[in-house]
mmCIF file of C-alpha atoms in Angstrom:
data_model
loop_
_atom_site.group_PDB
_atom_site.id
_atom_site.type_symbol
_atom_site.label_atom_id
_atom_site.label_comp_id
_atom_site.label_asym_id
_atom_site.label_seq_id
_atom_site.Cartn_x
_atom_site.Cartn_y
_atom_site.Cartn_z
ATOM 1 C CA UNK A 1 149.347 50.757 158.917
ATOM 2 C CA UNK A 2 146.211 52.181 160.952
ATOM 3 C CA UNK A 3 148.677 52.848 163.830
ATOM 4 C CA UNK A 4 151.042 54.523 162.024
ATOM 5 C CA UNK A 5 148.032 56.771 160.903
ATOM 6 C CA UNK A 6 147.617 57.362 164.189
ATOM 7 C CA UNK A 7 150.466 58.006 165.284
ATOM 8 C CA UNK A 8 150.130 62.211 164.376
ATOM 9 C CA UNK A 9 147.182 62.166 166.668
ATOM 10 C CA UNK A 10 148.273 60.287 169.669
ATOM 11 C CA UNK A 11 151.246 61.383 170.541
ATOM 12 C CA UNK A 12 151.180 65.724 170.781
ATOM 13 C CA UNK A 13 148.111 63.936 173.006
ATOM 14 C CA UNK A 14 150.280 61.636 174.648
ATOM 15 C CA UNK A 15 152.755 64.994 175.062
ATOM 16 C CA UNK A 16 150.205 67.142 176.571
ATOM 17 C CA UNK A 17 148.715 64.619 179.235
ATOM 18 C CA UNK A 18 152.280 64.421 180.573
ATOM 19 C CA UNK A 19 152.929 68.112 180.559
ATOM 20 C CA UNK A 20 149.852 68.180 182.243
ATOM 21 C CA UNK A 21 150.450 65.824 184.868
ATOM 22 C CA UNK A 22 154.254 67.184 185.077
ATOM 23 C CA UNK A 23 153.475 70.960 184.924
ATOM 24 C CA UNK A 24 150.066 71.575 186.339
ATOM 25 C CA UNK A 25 150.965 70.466 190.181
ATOM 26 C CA UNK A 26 154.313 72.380 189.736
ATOM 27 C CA UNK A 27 152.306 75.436 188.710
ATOM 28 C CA UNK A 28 149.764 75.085 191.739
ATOM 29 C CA UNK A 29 152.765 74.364 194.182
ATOM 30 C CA UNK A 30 154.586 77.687 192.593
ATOM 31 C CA UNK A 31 150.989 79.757 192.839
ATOM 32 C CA UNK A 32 151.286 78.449 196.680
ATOM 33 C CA UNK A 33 154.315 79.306 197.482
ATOM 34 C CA UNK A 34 153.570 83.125 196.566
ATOM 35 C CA UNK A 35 150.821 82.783 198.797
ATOM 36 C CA UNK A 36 153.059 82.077 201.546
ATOM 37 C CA UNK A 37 155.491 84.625 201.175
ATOM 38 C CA UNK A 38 151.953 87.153 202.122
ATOM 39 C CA UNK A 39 150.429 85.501 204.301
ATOM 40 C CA UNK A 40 152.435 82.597 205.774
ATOM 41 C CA UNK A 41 154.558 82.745 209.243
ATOM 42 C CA UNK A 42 157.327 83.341 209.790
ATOM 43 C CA UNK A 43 160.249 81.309 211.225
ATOM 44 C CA UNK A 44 163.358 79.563 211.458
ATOM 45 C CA UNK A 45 163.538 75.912 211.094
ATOM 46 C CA UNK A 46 166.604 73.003 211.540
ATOM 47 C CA UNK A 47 166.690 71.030 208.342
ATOM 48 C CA UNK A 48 166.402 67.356 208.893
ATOM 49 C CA UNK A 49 166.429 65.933 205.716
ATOM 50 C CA UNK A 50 166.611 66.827 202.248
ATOM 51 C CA UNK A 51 166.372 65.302 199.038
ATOM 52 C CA UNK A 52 164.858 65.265 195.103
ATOM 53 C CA UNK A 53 161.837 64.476 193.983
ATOM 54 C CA UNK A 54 162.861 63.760 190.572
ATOM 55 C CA UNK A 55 161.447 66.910 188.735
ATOM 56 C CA UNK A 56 164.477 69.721 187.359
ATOM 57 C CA UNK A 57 163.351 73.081 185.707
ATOM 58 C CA UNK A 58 166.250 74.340 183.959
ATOM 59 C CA UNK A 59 168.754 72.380 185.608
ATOM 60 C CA UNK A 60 167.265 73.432 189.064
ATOM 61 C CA UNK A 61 166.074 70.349 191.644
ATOM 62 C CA UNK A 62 162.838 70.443 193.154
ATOM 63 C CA UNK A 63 164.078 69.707 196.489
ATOM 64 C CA UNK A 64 161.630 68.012 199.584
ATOM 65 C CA UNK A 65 163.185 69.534 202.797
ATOM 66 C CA UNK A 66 162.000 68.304 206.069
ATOM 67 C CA UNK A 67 162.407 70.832 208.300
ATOM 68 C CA UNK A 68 162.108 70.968 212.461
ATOM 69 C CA UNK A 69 160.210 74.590 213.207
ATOM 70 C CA UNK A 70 160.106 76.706 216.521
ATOM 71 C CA UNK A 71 157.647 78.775 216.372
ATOM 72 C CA UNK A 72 155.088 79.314 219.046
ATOM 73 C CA UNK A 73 155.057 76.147 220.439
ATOM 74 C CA UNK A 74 156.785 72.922 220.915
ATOM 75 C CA UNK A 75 159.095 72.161 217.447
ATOM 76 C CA UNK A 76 156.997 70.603 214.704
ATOM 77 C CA UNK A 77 158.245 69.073 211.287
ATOM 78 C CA UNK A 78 156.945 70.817 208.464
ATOM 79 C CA UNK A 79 157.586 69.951 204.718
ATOM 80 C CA UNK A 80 158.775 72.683 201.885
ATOM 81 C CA UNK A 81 159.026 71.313 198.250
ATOM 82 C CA UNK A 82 160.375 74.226 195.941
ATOM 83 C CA UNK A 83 163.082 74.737 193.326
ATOM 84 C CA UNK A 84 166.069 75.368 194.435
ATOM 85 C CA UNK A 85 169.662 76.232 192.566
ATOM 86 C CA UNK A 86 172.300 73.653 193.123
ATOM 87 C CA UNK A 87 174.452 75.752 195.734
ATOM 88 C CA UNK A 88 171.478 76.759 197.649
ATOM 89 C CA UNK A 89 170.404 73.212 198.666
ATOM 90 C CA UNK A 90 170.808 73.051 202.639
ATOM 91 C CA UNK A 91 172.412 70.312 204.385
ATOM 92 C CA UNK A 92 170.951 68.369 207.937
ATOM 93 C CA UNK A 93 171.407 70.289 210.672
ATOM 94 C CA UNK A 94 171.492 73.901 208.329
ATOM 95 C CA UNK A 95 169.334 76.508 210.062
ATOM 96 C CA UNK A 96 166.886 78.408 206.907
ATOM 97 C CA UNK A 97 164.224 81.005 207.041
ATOM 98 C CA UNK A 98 160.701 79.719 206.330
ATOM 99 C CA UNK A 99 157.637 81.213 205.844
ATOM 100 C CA UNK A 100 154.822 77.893 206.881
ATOM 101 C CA UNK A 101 151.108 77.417 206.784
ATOM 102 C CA UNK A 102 150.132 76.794 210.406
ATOM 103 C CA UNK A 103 147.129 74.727 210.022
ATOM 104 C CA UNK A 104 148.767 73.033 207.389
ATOM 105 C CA UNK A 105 152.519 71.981 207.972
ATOM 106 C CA UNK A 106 153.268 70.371 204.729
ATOM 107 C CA UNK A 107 152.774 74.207 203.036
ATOM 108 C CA UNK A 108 156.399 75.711 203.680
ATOM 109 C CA UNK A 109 159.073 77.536 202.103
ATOM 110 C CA UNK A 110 162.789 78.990 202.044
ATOM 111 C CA UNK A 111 162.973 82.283 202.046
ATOM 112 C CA UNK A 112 166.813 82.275 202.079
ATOM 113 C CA UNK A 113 169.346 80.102 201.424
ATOM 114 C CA UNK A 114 171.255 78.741 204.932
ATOM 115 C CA UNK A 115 171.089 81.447 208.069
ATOM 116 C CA UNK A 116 173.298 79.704 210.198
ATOM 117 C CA UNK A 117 175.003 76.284 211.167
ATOM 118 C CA UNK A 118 173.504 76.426 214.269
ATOM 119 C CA UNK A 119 171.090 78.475 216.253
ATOM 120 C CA UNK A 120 174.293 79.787 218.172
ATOM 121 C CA UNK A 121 175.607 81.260 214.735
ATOM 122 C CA UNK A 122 172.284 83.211 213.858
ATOM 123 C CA UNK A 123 173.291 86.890 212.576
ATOM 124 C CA UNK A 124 172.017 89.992 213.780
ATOM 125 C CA UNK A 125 169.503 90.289 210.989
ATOM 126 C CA UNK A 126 167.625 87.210 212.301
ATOM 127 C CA UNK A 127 167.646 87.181 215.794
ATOM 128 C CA UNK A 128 164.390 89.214 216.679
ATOM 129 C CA UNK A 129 162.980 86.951 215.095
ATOM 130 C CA UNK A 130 164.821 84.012 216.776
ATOM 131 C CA UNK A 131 164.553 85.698 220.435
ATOM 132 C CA UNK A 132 160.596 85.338 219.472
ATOM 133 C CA UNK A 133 160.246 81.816 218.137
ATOM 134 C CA UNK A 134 162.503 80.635 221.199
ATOM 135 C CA UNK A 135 160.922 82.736 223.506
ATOM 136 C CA UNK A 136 157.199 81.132 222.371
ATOM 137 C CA UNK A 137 158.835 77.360 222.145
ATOM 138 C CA UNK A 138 159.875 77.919 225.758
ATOM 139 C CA UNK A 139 156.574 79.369 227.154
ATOM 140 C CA UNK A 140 154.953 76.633 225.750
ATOM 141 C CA UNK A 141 156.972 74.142 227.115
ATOM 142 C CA UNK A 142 156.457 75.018 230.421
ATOM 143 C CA UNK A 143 152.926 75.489 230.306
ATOM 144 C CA UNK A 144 152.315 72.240 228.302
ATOM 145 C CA UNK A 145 154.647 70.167 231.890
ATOM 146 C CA UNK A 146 152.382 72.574 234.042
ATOM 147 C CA UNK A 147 149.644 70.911 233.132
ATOM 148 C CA UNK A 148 150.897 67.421 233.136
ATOM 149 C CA UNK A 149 152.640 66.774 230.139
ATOM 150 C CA UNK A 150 155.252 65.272 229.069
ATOM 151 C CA UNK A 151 158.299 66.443 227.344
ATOM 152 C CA UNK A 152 159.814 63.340 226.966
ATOM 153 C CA UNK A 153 161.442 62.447 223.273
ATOM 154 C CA UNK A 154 160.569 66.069 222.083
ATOM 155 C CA UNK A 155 163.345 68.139 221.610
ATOM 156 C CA UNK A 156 163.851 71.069 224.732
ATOM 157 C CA UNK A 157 163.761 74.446 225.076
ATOM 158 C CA UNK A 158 167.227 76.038 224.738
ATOM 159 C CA UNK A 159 168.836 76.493 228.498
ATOM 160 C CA UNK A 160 169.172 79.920 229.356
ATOM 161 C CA UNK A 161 172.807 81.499 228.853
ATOM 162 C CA UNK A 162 174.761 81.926 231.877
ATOM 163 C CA UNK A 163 174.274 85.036 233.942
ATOM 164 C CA UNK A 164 176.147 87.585 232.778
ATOM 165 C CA UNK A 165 177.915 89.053 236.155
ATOM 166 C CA UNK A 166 179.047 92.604 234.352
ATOM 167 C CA UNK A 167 177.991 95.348 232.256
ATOM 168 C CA UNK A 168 178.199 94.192 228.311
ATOM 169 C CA UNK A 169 180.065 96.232 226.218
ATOM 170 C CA UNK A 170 181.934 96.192 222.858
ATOM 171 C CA UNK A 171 185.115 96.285 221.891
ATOM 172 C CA UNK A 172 187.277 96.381 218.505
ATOM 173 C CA UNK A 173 190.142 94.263 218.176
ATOM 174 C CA UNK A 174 193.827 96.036 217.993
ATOM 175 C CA UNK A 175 196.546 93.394 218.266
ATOM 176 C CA UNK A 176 196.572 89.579 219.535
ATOM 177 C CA UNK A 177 200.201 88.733 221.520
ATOM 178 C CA UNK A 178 201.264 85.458 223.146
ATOM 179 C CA UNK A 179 204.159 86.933 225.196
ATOM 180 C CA UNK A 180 203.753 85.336 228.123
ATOM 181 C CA UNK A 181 202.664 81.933 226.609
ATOM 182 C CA UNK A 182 198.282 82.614 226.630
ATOM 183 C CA UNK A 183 197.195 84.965 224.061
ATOM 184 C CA UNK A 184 196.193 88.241 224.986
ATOM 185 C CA UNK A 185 193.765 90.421 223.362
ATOM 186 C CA UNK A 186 193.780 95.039 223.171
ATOM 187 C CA UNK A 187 190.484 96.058 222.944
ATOM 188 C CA UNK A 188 189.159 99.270 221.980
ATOM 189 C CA UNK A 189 186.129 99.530 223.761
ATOM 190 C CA UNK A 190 183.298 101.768 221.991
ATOM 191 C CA UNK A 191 180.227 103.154 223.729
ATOM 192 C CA UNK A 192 177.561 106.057 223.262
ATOM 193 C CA UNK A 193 178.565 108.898 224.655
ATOM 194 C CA UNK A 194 181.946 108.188 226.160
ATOM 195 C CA UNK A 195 185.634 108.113 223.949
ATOM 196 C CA UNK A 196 187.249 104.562 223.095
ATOM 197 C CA UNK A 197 189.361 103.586 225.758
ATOM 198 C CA UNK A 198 192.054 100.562 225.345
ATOM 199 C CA UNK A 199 191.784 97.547 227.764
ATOM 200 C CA UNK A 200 193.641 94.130 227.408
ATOM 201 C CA UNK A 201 191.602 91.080 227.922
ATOM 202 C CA UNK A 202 192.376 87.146 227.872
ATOM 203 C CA UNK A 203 191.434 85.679 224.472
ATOM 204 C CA UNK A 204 189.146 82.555 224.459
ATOM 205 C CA UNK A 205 190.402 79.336 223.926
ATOM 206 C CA UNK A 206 190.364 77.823 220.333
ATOM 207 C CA UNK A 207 189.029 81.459 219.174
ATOM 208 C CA UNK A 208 190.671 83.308 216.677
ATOM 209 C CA UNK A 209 191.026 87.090 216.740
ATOM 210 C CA UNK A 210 192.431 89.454 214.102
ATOM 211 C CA UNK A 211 192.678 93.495 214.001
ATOM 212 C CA UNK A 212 189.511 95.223 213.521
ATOM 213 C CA UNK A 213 187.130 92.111 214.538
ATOM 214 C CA UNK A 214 184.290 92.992 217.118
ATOM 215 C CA UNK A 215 183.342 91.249 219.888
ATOM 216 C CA UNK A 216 180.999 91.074 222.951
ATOM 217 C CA UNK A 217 182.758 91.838 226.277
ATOM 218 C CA UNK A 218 181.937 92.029 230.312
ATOM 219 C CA UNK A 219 183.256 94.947 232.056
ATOM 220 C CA UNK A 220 183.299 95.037 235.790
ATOM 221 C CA UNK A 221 181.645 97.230 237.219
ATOM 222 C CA UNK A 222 183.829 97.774 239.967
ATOM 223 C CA UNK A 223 186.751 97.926 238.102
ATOM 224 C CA UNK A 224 186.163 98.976 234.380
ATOM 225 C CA UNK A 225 189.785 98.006 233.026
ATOM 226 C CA UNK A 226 188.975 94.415 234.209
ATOM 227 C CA UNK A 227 187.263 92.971 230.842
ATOM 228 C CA UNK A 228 186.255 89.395 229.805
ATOM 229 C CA UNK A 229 185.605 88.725 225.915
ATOM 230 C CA UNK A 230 181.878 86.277 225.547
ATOM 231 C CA UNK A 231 181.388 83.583 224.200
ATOM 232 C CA UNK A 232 178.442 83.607 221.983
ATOM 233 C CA UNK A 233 176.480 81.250 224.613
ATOM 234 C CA UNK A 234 176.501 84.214 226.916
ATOM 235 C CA UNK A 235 175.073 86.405 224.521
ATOM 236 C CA UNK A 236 172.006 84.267 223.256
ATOM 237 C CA UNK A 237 173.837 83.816 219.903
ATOM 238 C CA UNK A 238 174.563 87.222 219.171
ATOM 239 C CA UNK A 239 177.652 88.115 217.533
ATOM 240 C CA UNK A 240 179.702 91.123 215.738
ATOM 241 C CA UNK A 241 180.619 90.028 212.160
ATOM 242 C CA UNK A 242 182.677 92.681 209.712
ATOM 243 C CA UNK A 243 181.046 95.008 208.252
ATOM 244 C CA UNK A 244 178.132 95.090 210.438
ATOM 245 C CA UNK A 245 176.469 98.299 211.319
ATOM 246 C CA UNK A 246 177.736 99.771 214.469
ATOM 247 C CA UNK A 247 174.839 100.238 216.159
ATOM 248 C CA UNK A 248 174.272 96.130 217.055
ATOM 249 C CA UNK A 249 171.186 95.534 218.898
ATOM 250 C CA UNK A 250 172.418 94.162 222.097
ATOM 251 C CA UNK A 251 175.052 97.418 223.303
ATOM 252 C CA UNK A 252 175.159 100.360 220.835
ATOM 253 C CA UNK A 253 171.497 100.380 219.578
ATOM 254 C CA UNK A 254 170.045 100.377 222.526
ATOM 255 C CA UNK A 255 172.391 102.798 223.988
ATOM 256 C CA UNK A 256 171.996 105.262 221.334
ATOM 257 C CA UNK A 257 168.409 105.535 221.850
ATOM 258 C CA UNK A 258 168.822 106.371 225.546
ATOM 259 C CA UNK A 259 172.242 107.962 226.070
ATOM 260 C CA UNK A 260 172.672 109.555 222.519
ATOM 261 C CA UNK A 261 171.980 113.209 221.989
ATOM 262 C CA UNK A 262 168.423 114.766 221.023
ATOM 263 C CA UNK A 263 168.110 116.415 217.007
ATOM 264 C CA UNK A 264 166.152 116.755 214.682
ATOM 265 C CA UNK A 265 166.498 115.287 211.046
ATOM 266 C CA UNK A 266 165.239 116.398 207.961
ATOM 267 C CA UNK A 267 165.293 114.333 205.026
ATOM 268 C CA UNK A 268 167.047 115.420 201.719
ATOM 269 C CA UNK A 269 167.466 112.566 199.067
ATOM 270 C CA UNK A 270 165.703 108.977 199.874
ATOM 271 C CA UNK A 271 167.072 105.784 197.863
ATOM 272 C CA UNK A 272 164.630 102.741 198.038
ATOM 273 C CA UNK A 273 167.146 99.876 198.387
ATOM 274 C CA UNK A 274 166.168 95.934 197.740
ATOM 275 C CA UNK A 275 165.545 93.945 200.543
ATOM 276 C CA UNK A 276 167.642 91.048 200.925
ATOM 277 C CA UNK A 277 165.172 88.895 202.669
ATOM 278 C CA UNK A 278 161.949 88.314 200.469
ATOM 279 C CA UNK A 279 159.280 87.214 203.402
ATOM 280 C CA UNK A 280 160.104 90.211 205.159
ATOM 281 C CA UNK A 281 159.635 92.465 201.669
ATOM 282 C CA UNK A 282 155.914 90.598 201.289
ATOM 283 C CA UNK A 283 155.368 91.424 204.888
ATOM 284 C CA UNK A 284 155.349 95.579 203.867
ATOM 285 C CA UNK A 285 159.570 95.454 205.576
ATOM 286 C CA UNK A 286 161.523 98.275 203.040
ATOM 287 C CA UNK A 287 165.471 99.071 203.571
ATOM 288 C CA UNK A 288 166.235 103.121 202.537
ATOM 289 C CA UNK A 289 169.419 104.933 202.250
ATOM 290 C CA UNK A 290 168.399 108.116 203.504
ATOM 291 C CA UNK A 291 170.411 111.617 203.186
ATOM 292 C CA UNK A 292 170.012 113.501 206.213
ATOM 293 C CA UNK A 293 170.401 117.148 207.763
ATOM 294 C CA UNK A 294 171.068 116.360 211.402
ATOM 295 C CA UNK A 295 170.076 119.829 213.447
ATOM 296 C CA UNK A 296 171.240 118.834 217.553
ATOM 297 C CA UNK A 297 169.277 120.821 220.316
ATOM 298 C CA UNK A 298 172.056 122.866 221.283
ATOM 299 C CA UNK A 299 174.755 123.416 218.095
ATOM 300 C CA UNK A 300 175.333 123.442 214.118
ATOM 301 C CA UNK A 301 173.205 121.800 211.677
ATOM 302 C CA UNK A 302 175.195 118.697 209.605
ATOM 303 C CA UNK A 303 174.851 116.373 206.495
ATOM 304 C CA UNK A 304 175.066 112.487 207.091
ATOM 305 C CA UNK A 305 173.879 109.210 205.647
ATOM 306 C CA UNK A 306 171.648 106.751 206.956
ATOM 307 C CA UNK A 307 170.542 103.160 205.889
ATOM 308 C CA UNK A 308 167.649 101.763 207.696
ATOM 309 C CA UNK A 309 165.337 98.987 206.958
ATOM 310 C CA UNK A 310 161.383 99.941 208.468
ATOM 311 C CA UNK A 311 158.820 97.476 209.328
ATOM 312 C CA UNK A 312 155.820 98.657 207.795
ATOM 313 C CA UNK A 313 154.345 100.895 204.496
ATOM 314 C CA UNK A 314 153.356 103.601 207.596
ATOM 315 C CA UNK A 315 156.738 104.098 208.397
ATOM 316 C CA UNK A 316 158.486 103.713 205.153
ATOM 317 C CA UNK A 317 155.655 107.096 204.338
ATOM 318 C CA UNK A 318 156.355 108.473 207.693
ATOM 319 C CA UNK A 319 159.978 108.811 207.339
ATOM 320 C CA UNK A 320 161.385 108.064 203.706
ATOM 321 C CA UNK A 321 161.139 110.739 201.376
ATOM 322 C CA UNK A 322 162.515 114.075 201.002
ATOM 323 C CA UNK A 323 161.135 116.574 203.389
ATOM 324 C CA UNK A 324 160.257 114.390 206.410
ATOM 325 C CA UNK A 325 161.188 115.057 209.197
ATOM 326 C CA UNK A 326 161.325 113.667 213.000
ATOM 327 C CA UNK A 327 163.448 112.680 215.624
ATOM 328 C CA UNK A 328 166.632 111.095 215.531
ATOM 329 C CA UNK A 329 169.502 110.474 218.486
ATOM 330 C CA UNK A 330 173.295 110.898 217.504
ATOM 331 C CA UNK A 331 176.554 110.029 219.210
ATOM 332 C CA UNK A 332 178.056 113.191 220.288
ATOM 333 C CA UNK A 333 181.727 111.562 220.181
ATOM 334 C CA UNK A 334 180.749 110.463 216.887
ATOM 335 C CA UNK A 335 177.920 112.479 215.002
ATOM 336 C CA UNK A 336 177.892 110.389 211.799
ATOM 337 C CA UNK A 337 176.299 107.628 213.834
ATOM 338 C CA UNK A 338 172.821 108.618 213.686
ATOM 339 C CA UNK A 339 169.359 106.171 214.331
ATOM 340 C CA UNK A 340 166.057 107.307 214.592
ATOM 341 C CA UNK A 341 164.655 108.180 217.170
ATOM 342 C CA UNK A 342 161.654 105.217 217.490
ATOM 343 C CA UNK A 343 160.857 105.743 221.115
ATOM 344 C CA UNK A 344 159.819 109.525 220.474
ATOM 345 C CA UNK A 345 158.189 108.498 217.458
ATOM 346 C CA UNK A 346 155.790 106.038 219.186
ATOM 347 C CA UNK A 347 157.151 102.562 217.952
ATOM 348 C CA UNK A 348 158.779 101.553 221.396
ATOM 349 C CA UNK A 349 161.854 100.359 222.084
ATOM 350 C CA UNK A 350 162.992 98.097 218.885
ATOM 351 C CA UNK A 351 166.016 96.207 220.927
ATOM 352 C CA UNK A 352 163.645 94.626 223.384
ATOM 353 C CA UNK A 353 162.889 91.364 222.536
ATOM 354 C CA UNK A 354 166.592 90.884 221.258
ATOM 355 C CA UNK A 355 167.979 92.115 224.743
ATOM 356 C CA UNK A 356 165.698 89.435 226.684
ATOM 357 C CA UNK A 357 168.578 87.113 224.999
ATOM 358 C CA UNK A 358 170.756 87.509 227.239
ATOM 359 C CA UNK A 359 170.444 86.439 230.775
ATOM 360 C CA UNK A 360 171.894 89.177 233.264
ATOM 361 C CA UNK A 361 172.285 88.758 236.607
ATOM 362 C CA UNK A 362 170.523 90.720 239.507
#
């Protein structure tokens, strides 16, 4: 009878300790995990394993995901605990964006659900970032064997691409035939500066083409109707998926900023737009849709849109509100394509690390 007395008392005690124990290192782990998103590093990272720890909030697995990171060194393993939603959960081999603790390896977490299937597959809106972890994993390994070490039973640094023999271009996809039993791609190739011009070029094995794809090409320099479509392993990864801005960071972007006519833009409606990648929103990133009156050096002022993502609070108050104005470079065979003018502004040459990708030939 005393127990059932009791019984009132101990158990909303009973309740709490558990909530407690449940609750309290979910809460710290959540509390960390915002911490990382300001002031953890960045990276991408192969997922080894996965699996639940047994907790669910709201139907949602707390996931452990061992993960392989390459990020300026040798690849490490690195541990990210964190609730995910059921079709988010990665799978071995998945490439994810992290943000990691660097003294402390077992502090990481997704920032995105799954990049890539492989490193080869990583889109355009990852691969500075990739060019700089493989870039770092690579420096490392060579000075770790130049001073004895050994590599052996730790995974490589990527091989360089093949030497790429030709000038790279791009070129849009206009019809795929077979008529003389191998399939045979027209290209419109596009270029800065210069009107589209149709080639024909032999399609790659296994790959499969439709109208209005885009795709990385080698033109000879000798003979400019001679073109070869790439394979993405000659291109460091780099590829052209729909919908994609034109400007790509390996042909167009940097071409723009060299070969594209001087203006001047001034800025007359600014839209903040969300940033689809939250580590690089906590790092000060912000993406604008910005309305622009385009005046060239020598003609007629003109309206056109621009969205652009900038890398820091200084540039986002620099260049994104109404009334600013600064340099920008257009396409004179196409003045809706517009990009701002970074080099003039003082930022350098954004393409850089993202061109050392691919491997040309002397």
């Amino acid at each position: 009878m005393g127990l059932l007395m009791l019984a009132p008392i101990v158990l909303p005690i009973i309740v709490v300790v558990v909530m407690i124990l449940v609750f309290v290192p979910l809460i710290r782990r959540t509390m960390g995990n915002a911490k990382l998103l300001k002031s953890g590093a960045p990276g991408m990272a192969r997922v080894l394993r996965a699996s639940q720890t047994g907790v669910t909030v709201n139907d949602r697995p707390q996931m452990r995901i061992e993960l392989e990171v390459i990020q300026g060194g040798p690849p490490r393993q690195a541990t990210a605990v964190q609730i995910l939603d059921l079709g988010s959960i990665p799978r071995p081999g998945d490439i994810v964006n992290i943000v990691y603790d660097p003294a402390d390896l077992s502090k990481a977490r997704l920032t995105s659900g799954v990049v890539a299937d492989t490193f080869a597959n990583l889109p355009p809106a990852f691969a500075n970032m990739a060019a700089q972890a493989l870039a770092g994993q690579a420096q490392a390994m060579a000075a770790f064997q130049t001073m004895g070490g050994s590599t052996a039973g730790a995974a490589q640094a990527p091989t360089p691409p093949p030497a790429l023999k030709g000038e790279l271009g791009v070129g849009e996809v206009i019809s795929t035939s077979s008529i003389t039993g191998s399939p045979v791609v027209s290209l419109e190739l596009d270029a800065i500066g210069a009107p589209k011009r149709r080639v024909t070029a032999d399609a790659i094995p296994g790959q499969s083409l439709d109208a209005g794809d885009r795709v990385y090409v080698q033109i000879d320099p000798n003979d400019r109707s001679a073109v070869t479509i790439l394979p993405p392993s000659m291109t460091g990864g780099q590829t052209l998926p729909r919908g994609m801005n034109r400007l790509d960071a390996l042909v167009l972007g940097p071409q723009i900023l060299k070969a594209g006519a001087k203006a001047k833009a001034v800025v007359k409606a600014a839209e903040h737009i969300a940033m689809g990648e939250p580590v690089l929103a906590a790092r000060g990133f912000s993406k604008w849709k910005l309305e622009l009156e385009v005046t060239p050096e020598r003609g007629w002022p003109y309206r056109t849109e621009l969205t652009t993502s900038l890398s820091s609070p200084e540039k986002a108050a620099r260049i994104a509100h109404v009334g600013a104005e600064f340099p920008v470079r257009y396409d004179p065979e196409d003045q809706k394509t517009v990009a701002i003018d970074s080099i003039a502004l003082g930022y350098g040459d954004p393409y850089e690390s993202i061109k050392s990708m691919v491997n040309f030939a002397n």
